[in-house]
Short mmCIF file of C-alpha atoms in Angstrom, two decimals:
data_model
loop_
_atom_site.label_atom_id
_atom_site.label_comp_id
_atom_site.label_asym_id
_atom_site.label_seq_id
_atom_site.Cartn_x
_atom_site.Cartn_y
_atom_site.Cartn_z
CA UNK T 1 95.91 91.96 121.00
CA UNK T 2 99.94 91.87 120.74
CA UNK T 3 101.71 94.30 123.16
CA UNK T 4 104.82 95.09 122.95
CA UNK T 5 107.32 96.14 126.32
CA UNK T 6 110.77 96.95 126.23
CA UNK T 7 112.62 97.45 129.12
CA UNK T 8 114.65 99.54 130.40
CA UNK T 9 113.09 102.86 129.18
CA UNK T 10 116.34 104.54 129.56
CA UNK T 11 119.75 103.51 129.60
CA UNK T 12 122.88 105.53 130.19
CA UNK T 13 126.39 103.40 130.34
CA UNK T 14 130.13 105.06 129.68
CA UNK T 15 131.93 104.33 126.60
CA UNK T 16 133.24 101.25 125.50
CA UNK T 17 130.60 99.24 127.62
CA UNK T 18 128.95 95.99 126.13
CA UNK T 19 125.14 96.68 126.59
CA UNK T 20 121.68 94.40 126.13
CA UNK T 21 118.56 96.14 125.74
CA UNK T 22 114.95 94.16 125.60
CA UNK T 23 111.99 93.51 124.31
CA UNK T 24 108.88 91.23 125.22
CA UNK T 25 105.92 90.79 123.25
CA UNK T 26 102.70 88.89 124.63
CA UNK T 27 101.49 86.55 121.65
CA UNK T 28 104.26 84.48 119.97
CA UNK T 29 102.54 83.75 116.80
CA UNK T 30 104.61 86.51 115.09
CA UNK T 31 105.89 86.96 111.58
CA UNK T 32 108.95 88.56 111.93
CA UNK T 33 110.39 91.23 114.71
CA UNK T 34 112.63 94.29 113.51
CA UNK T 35 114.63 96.45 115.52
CA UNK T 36 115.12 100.64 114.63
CA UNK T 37 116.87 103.32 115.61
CA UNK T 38 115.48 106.72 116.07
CA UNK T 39 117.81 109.99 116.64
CA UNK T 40 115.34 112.71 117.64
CA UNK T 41 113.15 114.59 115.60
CA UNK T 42 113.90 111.56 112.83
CA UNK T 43 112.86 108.72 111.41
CA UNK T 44 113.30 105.08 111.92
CA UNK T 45 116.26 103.63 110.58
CA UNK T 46 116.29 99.60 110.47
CA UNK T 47 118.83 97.99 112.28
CA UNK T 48 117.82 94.10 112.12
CA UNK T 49 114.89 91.89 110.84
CA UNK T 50 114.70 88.22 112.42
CA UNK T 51 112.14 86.18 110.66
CA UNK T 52 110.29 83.83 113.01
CA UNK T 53 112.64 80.72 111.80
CA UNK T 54 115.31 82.02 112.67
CA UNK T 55 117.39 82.58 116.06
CA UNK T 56 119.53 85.96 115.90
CA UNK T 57 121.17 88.17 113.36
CA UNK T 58 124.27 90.03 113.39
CA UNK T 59 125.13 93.25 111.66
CA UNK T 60 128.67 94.57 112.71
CA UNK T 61 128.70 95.58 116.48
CA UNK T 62 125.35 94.55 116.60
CA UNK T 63 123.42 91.44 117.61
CA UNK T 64 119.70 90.53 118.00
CA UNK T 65 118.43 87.45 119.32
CA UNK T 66 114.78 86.08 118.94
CA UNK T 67 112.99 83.50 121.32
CA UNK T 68 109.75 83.21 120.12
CA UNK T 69 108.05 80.48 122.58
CA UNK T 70 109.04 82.77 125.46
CA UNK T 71 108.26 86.09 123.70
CA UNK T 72 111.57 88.03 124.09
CA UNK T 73 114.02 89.03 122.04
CA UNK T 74 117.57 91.23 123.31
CA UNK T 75 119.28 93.28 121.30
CA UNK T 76 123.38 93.40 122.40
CA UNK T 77 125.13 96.39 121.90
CA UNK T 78 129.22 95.63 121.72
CA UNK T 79 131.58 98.21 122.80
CA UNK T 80 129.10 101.39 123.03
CA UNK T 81 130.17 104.53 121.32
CA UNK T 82 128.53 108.01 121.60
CA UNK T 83 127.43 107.68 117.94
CA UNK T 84 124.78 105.03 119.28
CA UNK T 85 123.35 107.17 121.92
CA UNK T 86 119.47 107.34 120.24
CA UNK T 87 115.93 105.81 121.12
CA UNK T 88 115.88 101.67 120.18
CA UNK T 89 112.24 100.67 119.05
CA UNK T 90 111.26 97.05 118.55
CA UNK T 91 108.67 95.96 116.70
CA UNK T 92 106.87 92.76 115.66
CA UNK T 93 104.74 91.60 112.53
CA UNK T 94 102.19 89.29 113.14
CA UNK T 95 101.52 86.43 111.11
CA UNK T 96 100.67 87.44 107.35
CA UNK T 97 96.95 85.80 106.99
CA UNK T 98 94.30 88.22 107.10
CA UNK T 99 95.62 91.89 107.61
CA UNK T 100 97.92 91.62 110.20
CA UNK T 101 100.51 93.28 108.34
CA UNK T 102 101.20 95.91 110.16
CA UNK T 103 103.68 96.42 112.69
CA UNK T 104 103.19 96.59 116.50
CA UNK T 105 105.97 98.56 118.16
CA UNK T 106 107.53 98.86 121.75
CA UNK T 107 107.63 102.03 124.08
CA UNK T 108 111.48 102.25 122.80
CA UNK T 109 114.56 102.16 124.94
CA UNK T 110 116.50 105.47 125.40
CA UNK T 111 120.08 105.06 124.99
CA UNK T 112 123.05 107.32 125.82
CA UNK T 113 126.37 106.73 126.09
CA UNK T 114 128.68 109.19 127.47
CA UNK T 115 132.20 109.65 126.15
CA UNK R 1 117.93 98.95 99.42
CA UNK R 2 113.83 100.01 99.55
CA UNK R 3 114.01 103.62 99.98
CA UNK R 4 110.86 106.15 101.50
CA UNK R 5 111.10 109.73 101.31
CA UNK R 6 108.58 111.85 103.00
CA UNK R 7 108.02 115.52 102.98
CA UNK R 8 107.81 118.00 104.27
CA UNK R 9 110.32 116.68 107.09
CA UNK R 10 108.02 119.79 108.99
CA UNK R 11 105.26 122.38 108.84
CA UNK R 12 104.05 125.24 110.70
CA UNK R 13 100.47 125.91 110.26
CA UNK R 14 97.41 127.96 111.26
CA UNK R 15 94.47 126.39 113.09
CA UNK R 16 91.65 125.60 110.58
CA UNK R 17 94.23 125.03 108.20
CA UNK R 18 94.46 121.63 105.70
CA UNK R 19 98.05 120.37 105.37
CA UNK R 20 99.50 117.72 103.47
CA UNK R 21 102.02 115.01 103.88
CA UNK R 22 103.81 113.03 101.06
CA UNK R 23 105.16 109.60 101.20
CA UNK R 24 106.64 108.24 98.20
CA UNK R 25 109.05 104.96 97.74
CA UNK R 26 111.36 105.92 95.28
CA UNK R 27 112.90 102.50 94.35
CA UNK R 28 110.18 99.65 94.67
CA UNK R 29 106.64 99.87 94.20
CA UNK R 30 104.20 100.22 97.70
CA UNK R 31 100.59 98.18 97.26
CA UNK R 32 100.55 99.13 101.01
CA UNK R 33 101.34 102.21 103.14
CA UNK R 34 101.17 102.72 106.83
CA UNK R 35 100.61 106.13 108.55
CA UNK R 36 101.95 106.37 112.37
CA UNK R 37 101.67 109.17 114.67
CA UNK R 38 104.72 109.30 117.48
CA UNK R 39 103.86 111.97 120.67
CA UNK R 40 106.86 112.96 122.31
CA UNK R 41 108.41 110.72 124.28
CA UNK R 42 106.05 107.67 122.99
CA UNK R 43 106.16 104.84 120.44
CA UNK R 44 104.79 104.85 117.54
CA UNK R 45 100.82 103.99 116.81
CA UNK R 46 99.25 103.11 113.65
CA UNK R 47 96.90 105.35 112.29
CA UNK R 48 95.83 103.41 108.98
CA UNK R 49 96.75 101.52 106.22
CA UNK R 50 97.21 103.31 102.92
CA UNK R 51 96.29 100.75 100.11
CA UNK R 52 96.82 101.64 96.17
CA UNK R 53 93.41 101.97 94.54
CA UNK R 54 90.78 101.21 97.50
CA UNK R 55 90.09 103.22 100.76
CA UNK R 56 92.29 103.38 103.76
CA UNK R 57 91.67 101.06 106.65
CA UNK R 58 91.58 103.43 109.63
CA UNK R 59 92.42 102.56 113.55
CA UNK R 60 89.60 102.38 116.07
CA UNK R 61 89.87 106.37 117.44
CA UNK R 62 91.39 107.64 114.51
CA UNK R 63 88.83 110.11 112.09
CA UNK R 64 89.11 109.22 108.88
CA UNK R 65 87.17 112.41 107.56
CA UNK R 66 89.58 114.47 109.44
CA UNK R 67 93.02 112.34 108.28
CA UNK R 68 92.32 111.97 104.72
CA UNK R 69 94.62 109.60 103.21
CA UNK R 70 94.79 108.89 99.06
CA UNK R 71 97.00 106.28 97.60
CA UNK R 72 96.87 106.80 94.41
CA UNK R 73 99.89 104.84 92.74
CA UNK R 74 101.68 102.26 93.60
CA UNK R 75 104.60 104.74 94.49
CA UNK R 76 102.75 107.49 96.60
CA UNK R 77 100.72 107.45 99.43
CA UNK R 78 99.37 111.17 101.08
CA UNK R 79 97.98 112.05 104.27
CA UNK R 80 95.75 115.44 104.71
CA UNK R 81 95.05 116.70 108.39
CA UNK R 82 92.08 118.45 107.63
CA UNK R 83 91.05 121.67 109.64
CA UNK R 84 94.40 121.65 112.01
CA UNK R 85 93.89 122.11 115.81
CA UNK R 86 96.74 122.28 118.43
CA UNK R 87 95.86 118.78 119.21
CA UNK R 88 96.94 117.58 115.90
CA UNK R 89 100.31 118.56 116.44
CA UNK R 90 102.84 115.56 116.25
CA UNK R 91 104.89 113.44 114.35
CA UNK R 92 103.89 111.50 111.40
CA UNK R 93 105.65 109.07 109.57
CA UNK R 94 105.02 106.88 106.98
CA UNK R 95 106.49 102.98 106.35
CA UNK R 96 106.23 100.94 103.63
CA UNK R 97 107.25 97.02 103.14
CA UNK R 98 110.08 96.18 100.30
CA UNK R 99 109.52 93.56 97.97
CA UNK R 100 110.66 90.55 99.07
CA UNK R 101 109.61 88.58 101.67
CA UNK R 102 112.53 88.79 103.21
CA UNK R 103 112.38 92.76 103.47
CA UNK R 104 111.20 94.81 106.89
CA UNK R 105 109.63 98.10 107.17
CA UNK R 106 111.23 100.88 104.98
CA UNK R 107 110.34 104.29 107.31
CA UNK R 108 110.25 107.96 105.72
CA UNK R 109 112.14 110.73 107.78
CA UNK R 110 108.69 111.43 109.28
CA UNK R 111 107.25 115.26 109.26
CA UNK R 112 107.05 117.59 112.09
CA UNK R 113 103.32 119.16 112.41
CA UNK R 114 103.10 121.98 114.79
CA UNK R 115 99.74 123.87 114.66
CA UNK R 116 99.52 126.67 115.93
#
């Protein structure tokens, strides 16, 4: 059964600070992995979607990074702003045969970043 | 962009009650559905899998004659919590997968449930 961990389960850094939050997972035959955002009492917002092919993706200050023999993947955080002070959830897909489709998530990192 | 909009976004509601939650994809069609339930503070755990015209594969734990779900066209999925207790009370949220297979998860705003 996949498990997910991400790690740290809170995070508070000052303004402006470059930040890497993480996320293991304990079977590497995985389809995909997405990272969300969630502000509280919301819903998840997607951030990034590596397929298993692939290494990293980038989406403005924003870069995730996928090892799939070890399990991990980071996601870095460039200069931090209060606007991305939320809970960070990954989650990964597992292979598509049979009906695996769903998605496993982590326990979520909580970020905040002070002005 | 794949677009899921779920109401209500919360509900207050007696114990004993039935309540329903809608989960609709407005811009792609949805063969599948997936209902989560997030406690405070936790991550989010599947409760089933919503697919159009057959029954809903259920979790181990989760009752599927009190968590009705009916997914009924291609572009709407519902979940009923059938005779509400305190206990229910959560978040629920719904995902669906855009077409492509290049597309992730598409989440709904999720829907407060507070029984009280």
């Amino acid at each position: 059964k996949q498990e997910v961990t991400q790690i740290p389960a809170a995070l508070s850094v000052p303004e402006g600070e470059n930040l890497v939050l993480n996320c293991s997972f304990t079977d590497s035959a995985i389809y995909n992995l997405q990272w969300f955002r969630q502000d509280p009492g919301k819903g998840l917002t997607s951030l990034l979607l590596i397929q298993s092919s692939q290494r990293e993706q980038t989406s403005g200050r924003l870069n995730a990074s996928l090892d799939k023999s070890s399990g991990r993947s980071t996601l870095y955080i460039a200069a931090s702003q209060p606007g991305d002070s939320a809970t960070y959830l990954c989650a990964v897909r597992q292979s598509p045969a049979g009906s695996a489709r769903q998605l496993t998530f982590g326990s979520g990192t909580q970020l905040t970043v002070l002005p | 962009g794949a677009v899921v909009s779920q109401h209500p976004s919360w509900v207050i509601c007696k114990s004993g009650t039935s309540v329903k939650i809608e989960c609709r994809s407005l811009d792609f069609q949805a063969t599948t559905m997936f209902w989560y339930r997030q406690f405070p503070k936790q991550s989010l755990m599947l409760m089933a899998t919503s697919n159009e015209g057959s029954k809903a594969t259920y979790e181990q734990g989760v009752e599927k004659d009190k968590f009705l779900i009916n997914h009924a066209s291609l572009t709407l999925s519902t979940l009923t919590v059938t005779s509400a207790h305190p206990e229910d009370s959560s978040f629920y949220i719904c995902s669906a997968r855009g077409q492509g297979t290049n597309y992730g998860y598409t989440f709904g705003s999720g829907t407060r449930l507070t029984v009280v």
